[in-house]
Amino acid sequence: MSAGIWVEQAFNFIIFAILARILGVEAFGLLAMVAAFVLFSEFLVRETISDILLTRDALSPERLNSVFWLLALLGGVLTIALYLGAGLVSKFYNEPIAGELLIGLSPTVLMISLTAVPVAILRREMKFRVLAIRAALGAAVGGVVGIGMALTGYGVWSLVGQRLAMTATNIVMAWGAVSWRPAFHASRDHMRRILHFSHRILGLRAAELAAVQSPAVIIGAMLGPVQAGYYAIAWRVIETASFLMITPLRTVAQPAFGAAARDGDQAADLLIDVMRLTGFLAFPAFAGLAVLSEPALVLLFGQKWAPAAPVLSLMSVFGMYLCAEKVQQTFCLAAGQVGRLAILSWVEVALAAAAIVVLAPYDLPAVTAGFVAVFLLIWPLKFANLGHIAKLPGPALMKQHLAPFLLSAGMALAVFGIARQLDGMSQVLRLLIGTATGIVVYCLLAALFLRDRLRLLIAMVLRKEETGPEIDPQEVSG
């Protein structure tokens, strides 16, 4: 799964960098402003209602049919809503092309809703090789279409063509890999259970996407497409980095948590292991990115994107939060307990939106800092909720991330000192030397202070049956 996702994101990032050089800031800003509505709708049908198929409950044809038709209905309604709302979006942004772009992107919502069940079947059966090939092939086909359209003068519409081609490829691959086909026979009892589960997870997914897409909408409306473009490029880097690190682990962990619960094993032990690995791998990566944001942006996208460096540095802190929070969310989903998490997520959205509006008269870095601060302030409440579900102390779960955070901060200081000494040198050298320094420093610190996590990582990579002694809740609390 890791290999497939890394290949997919490598394709996506290379294509994104090429298109960013061809199209410029304003095109990406326009698409970010419009795509917020489409991505919000896609998220509601991607891994929402279909996640009930990954819980401990047994599958049946009636349950599969019920999930499929509910998703098809939801996808159709959302697609129509986007089409009808295109005019309002144009007026909201005062950009006539915004409505046209929204109409062009809207079919992806229905397309994704029709693919969610076969993807969930593949995940439940842990057929990750198929999912990996599907993701990589979709990215490659979409990239060819997008770059081809950009080179022939389609401008911002090349980004629309890329998205449509990628989604269509994913549909073909997913349905070709499963034998199940939908039928019209659905159970009323299953419908009732699915609706009971789905209204909570839909609320959670809506909050999750609103949290990362609402800034683009508000920034675009209050500061214009150029500032929205700078925010979009910084978020894209964070999104890609977090996707590379956490998505393979999250994708495998959710059905694994469910399988552990079905088999009567201690899913909490697996949660502790996954949390330890997440902080160990993600925190130093984002700490290094925070320090080396300017050379990274200039090297990847060109000098015109350098003003986004302060935003990327601040968003790197959000990247740490995002990776760790995804693990928490995955465990709650597998346990079928997402009600409190959804409420906390909507509190984050409301407070973050208010912070953005209040700080918008200042500048984009101030807006970003306020946005990130809100999520960090709410985070302890999410740990408390996770502890309640896992029957472990919330503060003890928070401590799992303390050591990697402190070591990552120490590594970042070392990289910052080296980077200061390299002022005046080329951005490529600054990035290479800074990255090498960060890797060496963190590996040395990990060898001294986090040997248990190194052993855990090696054990999981080598697929050993035993990854270490079982975790006692009392030991964790100590």
Coordinates of C-alpha atoms in Angstrom, one line a residue:
M1 CA 0.0 0.0 0.0
S2 CA 2.9 2.3 0.8
A3 CA 4.5 1.7 -2.5
G4 CA 1.3 2.3 -4.4
I5 CA 0.5 5.5 -2.6
W6 CA 4.1 6.8 -2.9
V7 CA 4.0 6.1 -6.7
E8 CA 0.6 7.8 -7.0
Q9 CA 1.7 10.9 -5.0
A10 CA 5.0 11.0 -6.9
F11 CA 3.0 11.2 -10.2
N12 CA 0.6 13.7 -8.7
F13 CA 3.3 15.9 -7.3
I14 CA 5.4 15.9 -10.5
I15 CA 2.4 16.7 -12.5
F16 CA 1.3 19.4 -10.0
A17 CA 4.8 21.0 -10.2
I18 CA 4.7 21.0 -14.1
L19 CA 1.2 22.5 -14.2
A20 CA 2.2 25.1 -11.6
R21 CA 5.0 26.3 -13.8
I22 CA 2.8 26.3 -16.9
L23 CA -0.4 27.9 -15.5
G24 CA 0.8 30.3 -12.7
V25 CA -0.7 31.5 -9.4
E26 CA -4.1 32.8 -10.5
A27 CA -5.2 29.6 -12.2
F28 CA -4.5 27.5 -9.1
G29 CA -6.1 30.1 -6.9
L30 CA -9.3 30.0 -9.0
L31 CA -9.4 26.2 -8.9
A32 CA -8.8 26.1 -5.2
M33 CA -11.7 28.5 -4.6
V34 CA -14.0 26.4 -6.7
A35 CA -12.7 22.9 -5.8
A36 CA -13.5 23.5 -2.1
F37 CA -17.2 22.9 -2.9
V38 CA -16.5 19.9 -5.1
L39 CA -14.0 18.3 -2.7
F40 CA -16.4 18.8 0.1
S41 CA -19.1 16.9 -1.8
E42 CA -16.6 14.2 -2.9
F43 CA -15.5 13.7 0.7
L44 CA -19.1 13.0 1.8
V45 CA -19.3 10.0 -0.6
R46 CA -15.8 8.7 -0.6
E47 CA -15.2 7.1 2.8
T48 CA -18.4 7.8 4.7
I49 CA -21.4 5.5 4.5
S50 CA -19.2 2.8 3.0
D51 CA -17.0 2.7 6.1
I52 CA -19.8 0.7 7.8
L53 CA -18.5 -2.2 5.6
L54 CA -15.2 -2.1 7.5
T55 CA -16.6 -2.5 11.0
R56 CA -16.7 -5.8 12.9
D57 CA -20.2 -6.7 11.5
A58 CA -20.5 -9.4 8.9
L59 CA -21.3 -8.5 5.3
S60 CA -24.4 -9.6 3.4
P61 CA -25.7 -8.9 -0.1
E62 CA -28.5 -6.8 1.4
R63 CA -26.0 -4.6 3.4
L64 CA -23.8 -4.1 0.3
N65 CA -26.9 -3.2 -1.9
S66 CA -28.2 -0.8 0.8
V67 CA -24.9 1.0 1.1
F68 CA -24.5 1.3 -2.7
W69 CA -27.9 2.8 -3.4
L70 CA -27.7 5.2 -0.5
L71 CA -24.4 6.5 -1.8
A72 CA -25.7 6.7 -5.4
L73 CA -28.6 8.7 -4.2
L74 CA -26.4 11.0 -2.1
G75 CA -23.9 11.4 -5.0
G76 CA -26.7 12.3 -7.4
V77 CA -28.2 14.9 -5.1
L78 CA -24.8 16.5 -4.4
T79 CA -24.0 16.7 -8.1
I80 CA -27.3 18.4 -8.9
A81 CA -26.8 20.8 -6.0
L82 CA -23.4 21.8 -7.4
Y83 CA -24.8 22.3 -10.9
L84 CA -27.6 24.5 -9.6
G85 CA -25.4 26.4 -7.2
A86 CA -22.8 27.4 -9.9
G87 CA -24.3 30.8 -10.5
L88 CA -24.3 31.6 -6.8
V89 CA -20.6 30.6 -6.6
S90 CA -19.8 33.0 -9.4
K91 CA -21.5 35.9 -7.7
F92 CA -19.9 35.0 -4.3
Y93 CA -16.4 35.2 -5.8
N94 CA -17.3 37.9 -8.4
E95 CA -15.5 35.6 -10.9
P96 CA -17.8 34.5 -13.9
I97 CA -15.5 31.5 -14.7
A98 CA -15.9 30.1 -11.2
G99 CA -19.4 28.8 -11.9
E100 CA -18.3 27.2 -15.2
L101 CA -15.4 25.4 -13.4
L102 CA -17.8 24.1 -10.8
I103 CA -20.1 22.6 -13.4
G104 CA -17.1 21.0 -15.1
L105 CA -15.9 19.4 -11.9
S106 CA -19.3 18.3 -10.5
P107 CA -19.6 14.9 -12.3
T108 CA -16.7 13.6 -10.2
V109 CA -19.0 13.5 -7.1
L110 CA -21.4 11.0 -8.7
M111 CA -18.5 9.0 -10.2
I112 CA -16.8 8.6 -6.8
S113 CA -20.1 7.7 -5.1
L114 CA -20.5 4.8 -7.5
T115 CA -17.0 3.5 -6.6
A116 CA -17.1 3.6 -2.8
V117 CA -18.5 0.1 -2.2
P118 CA -16.1 -1.8 -4.4
V119 CA -13.2 0.1 -2.8
A120 CA -14.5 -0.7 0.7
I121 CA -14.8 -4.4 -0.3
L122 CA -11.1 -4.4 -1.4
R123 CA -10.1 -2.7 1.8
R124 CA -12.0 -5.1 4.0
E125 CA -10.4 -8.0 2.2
M126 CA -7.0 -6.2 2.5
K127 CA -6.4 -6.4 -1.3
F128 CA -4.0 -3.5 -1.1
R129 CA -2.0 -4.4 -4.2
V130 CA -5.1 -3.8 -6.4
L131 CA -5.8 -0.5 -4.6
A132 CA -2.2 0.6 -5.1
I133 CA -2.2 -0.1 -8.8
R134 CA -5.5 1.6 -9.2
A135 CA -4.3 4.8 -7.5
A136 CA -1.0 5.0 -9.4
L137 CA -2.6 4.3 -12.8
G138 CA -5.3 6.9 -12.2
A139 CA -2.7 9.6 -11.3
A140 CA -0.7 8.8 -14.4
V141 CA -3.7 8.9 -16.8
G142 CA -4.9 12.2 -15.2
G143 CA -1.5 13.7 -15.5
V144 CA -1.1 12.9 -19.2
V145 CA -4.5 14.5 -19.9
G146 CA -3.8 17.5 -17.7
I147 CA -0.4 18.3 -19.0
G148 CA -1.5 17.7 -22.6
M149 CA -4.4 20.2 -22.2
A150 CA -2.1 22.8 -20.5
L151 CA 0.4 22.6 -23.3
T152 CA -2.3 23.1 -25.9
G153 CA -3.7 26.3 -24.2
Y154 CA -6.6 25.1 -22.2
G155 CA -5.4 27.0 -19.1
V156 CA -7.3 26.4 -15.9
W157 CA -9.5 23.9 -17.7
S158 CA -6.5 21.5 -17.9
L159 CA -6.9 21.0 -14.1
V160 CA -10.5 20.0 -14.6
G161 CA -9.6 17.6 -17.4
Q162 CA -6.9 16.0 -15.2
R163 CA -9.4 15.4 -12.4
L164 CA -12.1 13.9 -14.6
A165 CA -9.6 11.5 -16.3
M166 CA -8.1 10.4 -13.0
T167 CA -11.6 9.7 -11.5
A168 CA -12.8 7.8 -14.5
T169 CA -9.7 5.5 -14.5
N170 CA -10.2 4.8 -10.8
I171 CA -13.8 3.7 -11.5
V172 CA -12.8 1.2 -14.2
M173 CA -10.0 -0.3 -12.0
A174 CA -12.2 -0.6 -8.9
W175 CA -15.1 -2.4 -10.5
G176 CA -12.8 -4.6 -12.5
A177 CA -11.3 -5.9 -9.3
V178 CA -14.4 -7.1 -7.5
S179 CA -17.0 -9.8 -8.5
W180 CA -19.9 -8.2 -6.6
R181 CA -22.5 -6.3 -8.6
P182 CA -25.4 -4.2 -7.1
A183 CA -28.9 -5.5 -7.1
F184 CA -32.2 -3.7 -6.3
H185 CA -32.8 -6.0 -3.3
A186 CA -32.1 -4.1 -0.1
S187 CA -33.1 -4.7 3.5
R188 CA -35.1 -2.1 5.4
D189 CA -33.4 -3.2 8.6
H190 CA -30.0 -2.7 7.0
M191 CA -31.1 0.7 5.7
R192 CA -32.0 1.8 9.2
R193 CA -28.7 0.6 10.7
I194 CA -26.7 2.3 7.9
L195 CA -28.6 5.6 8.3
H196 CA -28.0 5.4 12.1
F197 CA -24.2 5.0 11.4
S198 CA -24.0 7.3 8.4
H199 CA -25.4 10.5 9.9
R200 CA -22.5 10.6 12.4
I201 CA -19.8 9.7 9.9
L202 CA -21.2 12.2 7.4
G203 CA -21.0 14.8 10.0
L204 CA -17.4 13.9 10.8
R205 CA -16.3 13.8 7.1
A206 CA -18.0 17.1 6.4
A207 CA -16.2 18.7 9.3
E208 CA -12.9 17.2 8.3
L209 CA -13.1 18.6 4.8
A210 CA -14.6 21.9 5.9
A211 CA -11.6 22.4 8.2
V212 CA -9.1 22.3 5.3
Q213 CA -11.2 23.8 2.5
S214 CA -13.0 26.7 4.3
P215 CA -9.7 28.7 4.5
A216 CA -9.4 28.7 0.7
V217 CA -13.0 29.9 0.4
I218 CA -12.7 32.7 3.0
I219 CA -9.2 33.7 1.9
G220 CA -10.3 33.8 -1.8
A221 CA -13.3 36.0 -0.9
M222 CA -11.5 38.4 1.5
L223 CA -7.9 38.5 0.1
G224 CA -8.4 37.5 -3.6
P225 CA -7.2 34.7 -5.8
V226 CA -3.5 35.4 -5.5
Q227 CA -3.4 35.0 -1.8
A228 CA -5.7 32.0 -2.1
G229 CA -3.2 30.6 -4.6
Y230 CA -0.3 30.9 -2.1
Y231 CA -2.4 29.2 0.5
A232 CA -3.4 26.5 -1.9
I233 CA 0.2 25.7 -2.9
A234 CA 1.3 25.5 0.8
W235 CA -1.7 23.2 1.6
R236 CA -1.0 21.0 -1.4
V237 CA 2.6 20.4 -0.1
I238 CA 1.3 19.5 3.4
E239 CA -1.5 17.4 2.0
T240 CA 0.9 15.4 -0.2
A241 CA 3.4 14.9 2.6
S242 CA 0.8 13.8 5.1
F243 CA -0.8 11.6 2.5
L244 CA 2.5 9.8 1.8
M245 CA 3.2 9.2 5.4
I246 CA -0.1 8.4 7.0
T247 CA -2.4 7.1 4.4
P248 CA -0.8 3.7 3.9
L249 CA -0.8 3.2 7.7
R250 CA -4.4 4.5 8.1
T251 CA -5.7 2.6 5.1
V252 CA -4.4 -0.7 6.5
A253 CA -5.0 0.2 10.2
Q254 CA -8.8 0.7 9.9
P255 CA -9.7 -2.8 8.7
A256 CA -7.0 -4.2 11.0
F257 CA -8.6 -2.5 14.0
G258 CA -11.9 -3.9 13.0
A259 CA -10.4 -7.4 12.4
A260 CA -8.8 -7.3 15.9
A261 CA -12.1 -6.4 17.5
R262 CA -13.9 -9.2 15.5
D263 CA -11.3 -11.8 16.7
G264 CA -11.4 -10.7 20.3
D265 CA -7.9 -9.2 20.3
Q266 CA -6.8 -6.0 22.0
A267 CA -7.2 -3.3 19.3
A268 CA -5.9 -0.8 21.9
D269 CA -2.4 -2.5 21.7
L270 CA -2.4 -2.0 18.0
L271 CA -3.5 1.6 18.5
I272 CA -0.5 2.4 20.7
D273 CA 1.9 0.9 18.1
V274 CA 0.4 2.9 15.3
M275 CA 0.5 6.1 17.3
R276 CA 4.2 5.5 18.1
L277 CA 5.1 5.0 14.5
T278 CA 3.1 8.0 13.3
G279 CA 4.9 10.5 15.6
F280 CA 8.2 8.8 15.0
L281 CA 8.0 9.2 11.2
A282 CA 5.7 12.3 10.7
F283 CA 7.0 14.8 13.2
P284 CA 10.6 15.1 12.0
A285 CA 9.5 15.3 8.4
F286 CA 7.2 18.2 9.0
A287 CA 9.7 19.9 11.4
G288 CA 12.3 19.8 8.6
L289 CA 9.8 21.1 6.1
A290 CA 9.0 24.0 8.3
V291 CA 12.7 25.1 8.4
L292 CA 13.3 24.5 4.7
S293 CA 10.0 25.8 3.3
E294 CA 11.5 28.4 1.0
P295 CA 14.1 26.3 -0.8
A296 CA 11.5 23.5 -1.1
L297 CA 8.9 25.8 -2.8
V298 CA 11.4 27.5 -5.1
L299 CA 12.9 24.2 -6.2
L300 CA 9.5 22.5 -6.8
F301 CA 7.5 25.4 -8.3
G302 CA 9.7 28.3 -9.1
Q303 CA 10.7 31.6 -7.6
K304 CA 7.3 33.1 -8.0
W305 CA 6.0 30.8 -5.2
A306 CA 8.5 32.0 -2.6
P307 CA 6.1 34.3 -0.8
A308 CA 4.2 31.2 0.3
A309 CA 7.1 30.0 2.4
P310 CA 5.9 31.5 5.7
V311 CA 2.5 29.9 5.2
L312 CA 4.1 26.6 4.5
S313 CA 6.2 26.8 7.6
L314 CA 3.2 27.4 9.8
M315 CA 1.1 24.7 7.9
S316 CA 3.9 22.2 8.7
V317 CA 2.8 22.3 12.3
F318 CA -0.7 21.5 11.1
G319 CA 0.8 18.6 9.2
M320 CA 2.0 17.0 12.4
Y321 CA -1.4 17.4 13.9
L322 CA -3.1 16.0 10.8
C323 CA -1.1 12.8 10.7
A324 CA -1.6 12.0 14.4
E325 CA -5.3 13.0 14.3
K326 CA -6.0 10.7 11.3
V327 CA -4.9 7.7 13.4
Q328 CA -7.3 8.8 16.2
Q329 CA -10.1 9.1 13.7
T330 CA -9.3 5.7 12.1
F331 CA -9.6 4.0 15.5
C332 CA -12.9 5.7 16.3
L333 CA -14.3 4.7 12.9
A334 CA -13.3 1.1 13.4
A335 CA -15.0 1.1 16.8
G336 CA -18.1 2.6 15.2
Q337 CA -18.0 5.6 17.7
V338 CA -17.6 8.8 15.8
G339 CA -20.4 11.0 17.4
R340 CA -18.3 12.9 19.9
L341 CA -15.4 13.2 17.4
A342 CA -17.7 14.8 14.8
I343 CA -18.9 17.4 17.4
L344 CA -15.3 18.3 18.3
S345 CA -14.4 18.5 14.6
W346 CA -17.3 21.0 13.9
V347 CA -16.2 23.1 16.9
E348 CA -12.7 23.3 15.3
V349 CA -14.3 24.3 12.0
A350 CA -16.3 27.1 13.5
L351 CA -13.5 28.5 15.6
A352 CA -11.0 28.3 12.7
A353 CA -13.4 30.1 10.4
A354 CA -13.8 32.8 13.0
A355 CA -10.1 33.1 13.4
I356 CA -9.5 33.5 9.7
V357 CA -12.2 36.2 9.4
V358 CA -10.8 38.2 12.3
L359 CA -7.2 37.9 11.2
A360 CA -7.8 38.5 7.4
P361 CA -7.2 42.3 7.6
Y362 CA -3.6 41.6 8.7
D363 CA -1.9 39.2 6.3
L364 CA -1.9 35.6 5.1
P365 CA 0.7 34.3 7.7
A366 CA -1.4 35.7 10.5
V367 CA -4.5 34.0 9.1
T368 CA -2.6 30.7 8.9
A369 CA -1.2 31.0 12.4
G370 CA -4.7 31.5 13.8
F371 CA -6.0 28.6 11.9
V372 CA -3.3 26.2 13.1
A373 CA -3.6 27.5 16.7
V374 CA -7.3 26.5 16.9
F375 CA -6.7 22.9 16.1
L376 CA -3.9 22.6 18.6
L377 CA -6.1 24.0 21.3
I378 CA -8.9 21.5 20.7
W379 CA -6.5 18.5 20.3
P380 CA -6.4 17.5 24.0
L381 CA -10.2 17.0 23.9
K382 CA -9.8 14.6 21.0
F383 CA -7.2 12.6 23.0
A384 CA -9.7 12.4 25.9
N385 CA -12.3 11.1 23.5
L386 CA -9.9 8.5 22.1
G387 CA -9.0 7.4 25.6
H388 CA -12.6 6.9 26.4
I389 CA -13.1 4.6 23.4
A390 CA -9.9 2.7 23.8
K391 CA -10.3 2.6 27.7
L392 CA -6.9 4.2 28.1
P393 CA -6.0 7.5 29.9
G394 CA -6.1 10.5 27.5
P395 CA -2.9 12.1 28.9
A396 CA -1.1 8.8 28.5
L397 CA -2.0 8.8 24.8
M398 CA -0.7 12.3 24.4
K399 CA 2.6 11.3 25.9
Q400 CA 3.2 8.9 23.0
H401 CA 3.9 12.0 20.9
L402 CA 6.0 14.0 23.4
A403 CA 9.4 12.3 22.7
P404 CA 9.3 12.5 18.9
F405 CA 8.1 16.1 19.1
L406 CA 11.0 17.1 21.3
L407 CA 13.5 15.3 19.2
S408 CA 12.0 16.8 16.0
A409 CA 12.3 20.3 17.6
G410 CA 16.0 19.6 18.4
M411 CA 16.6 18.4 14.8
A412 CA 14.8 21.5 13.4
L413 CA 17.1 23.8 15.4
A414 CA 20.2 22.0 14.0
V415 CA 18.8 22.3 10.4
F416 CA 18.0 26.0 11.0
G417 CA 21.5 26.7 12.1
I418 CA 23.0 25.0 9.1
A419 CA 20.6 26.8 6.7
R420 CA 21.6 30.1 8.2
Q421 CA 25.2 29.4 7.3
L422 CA 24.2 28.6 3.7
D423 CA 22.6 31.9 2.9
G424 CA 23.6 33.0 -0.5
M425 CA 24.1 29.5 -1.8
S426 CA 21.7 28.0 -4.4
Q427 CA 18.3 26.7 -3.2
V428 CA 19.1 23.2 -4.3
L429 CA 22.2 23.0 -2.1
R430 CA 20.4 24.5 0.8
L431 CA 17.7 22.0 0.5
L432 CA 20.0 19.0 0.0
I433 CA 22.4 19.9 2.8
G434 CA 19.6 20.8 5.2
T435 CA 17.7 17.6 4.5
A436 CA 20.8 15.5 4.9
T437 CA 21.6 17.2 8.2
G438 CA 18.1 16.7 9.5
I439 CA 18.2 13.0 8.7
V440 CA 21.5 12.4 10.3
V441 CA 20.6 14.4 13.5
Y442 CA 17.3 12.8 13.9
C443 CA 18.6 9.2 13.4
L444 CA 21.3 9.9 16.0
L445 CA 18.7 11.2 18.5
A446 CA 16.4 8.3 17.8
A447 CA 19.2 5.8 18.3
L448 CA 19.9 7.4 21.7
F449 CA 16.3 8.1 23.0
L450 CA 13.8 6.2 20.8
R451 CA 15.3 2.7 20.4
D452 CA 11.9 1.1 21.1
R453 CA 10.3 2.8 18.2
L454 CA 13.2 1.9 15.9
R455 CA 12.7 -1.7 16.9
L456 CA 8.9 -1.5 16.3
L457 CA 9.4 0.0 12.9
I458 CA 11.9 -2.7 11.9
A459 CA 9.6 -5.4 13.2
M460 CA 6.7 -4.2 11.2
V461 CA 8.7 -3.7 8.0
L462 CA 10.0 -7.2 8.3
R463 CA 6.5 -8.5 9.0
K464 CA 7.4 -10.4 12.2
E465 CA 4.6 -12.1 14.0
E466 CA 5.6 -10.5 17.3
T467 CA 6.4 -6.8 17.3
G468 CA 7.2 -6.6 21.0
P469 CA 5.6 -7.2 24.4
E470 CA 1.9 -6.6 24.9
I471 CA 1.0 -3.1 26.2
D472 CA -0.6 -3.0 29.6
P473 CA -2.9 0.0 30.1
Q474 CA -1.3 0.6 33.5
E475 CA 2.1 0.6 31.9
V476 CA 0.9 3.2 29.4
S477 CA -0.5 5.4 32.1
G478 CA 2.9 5.3 33.8

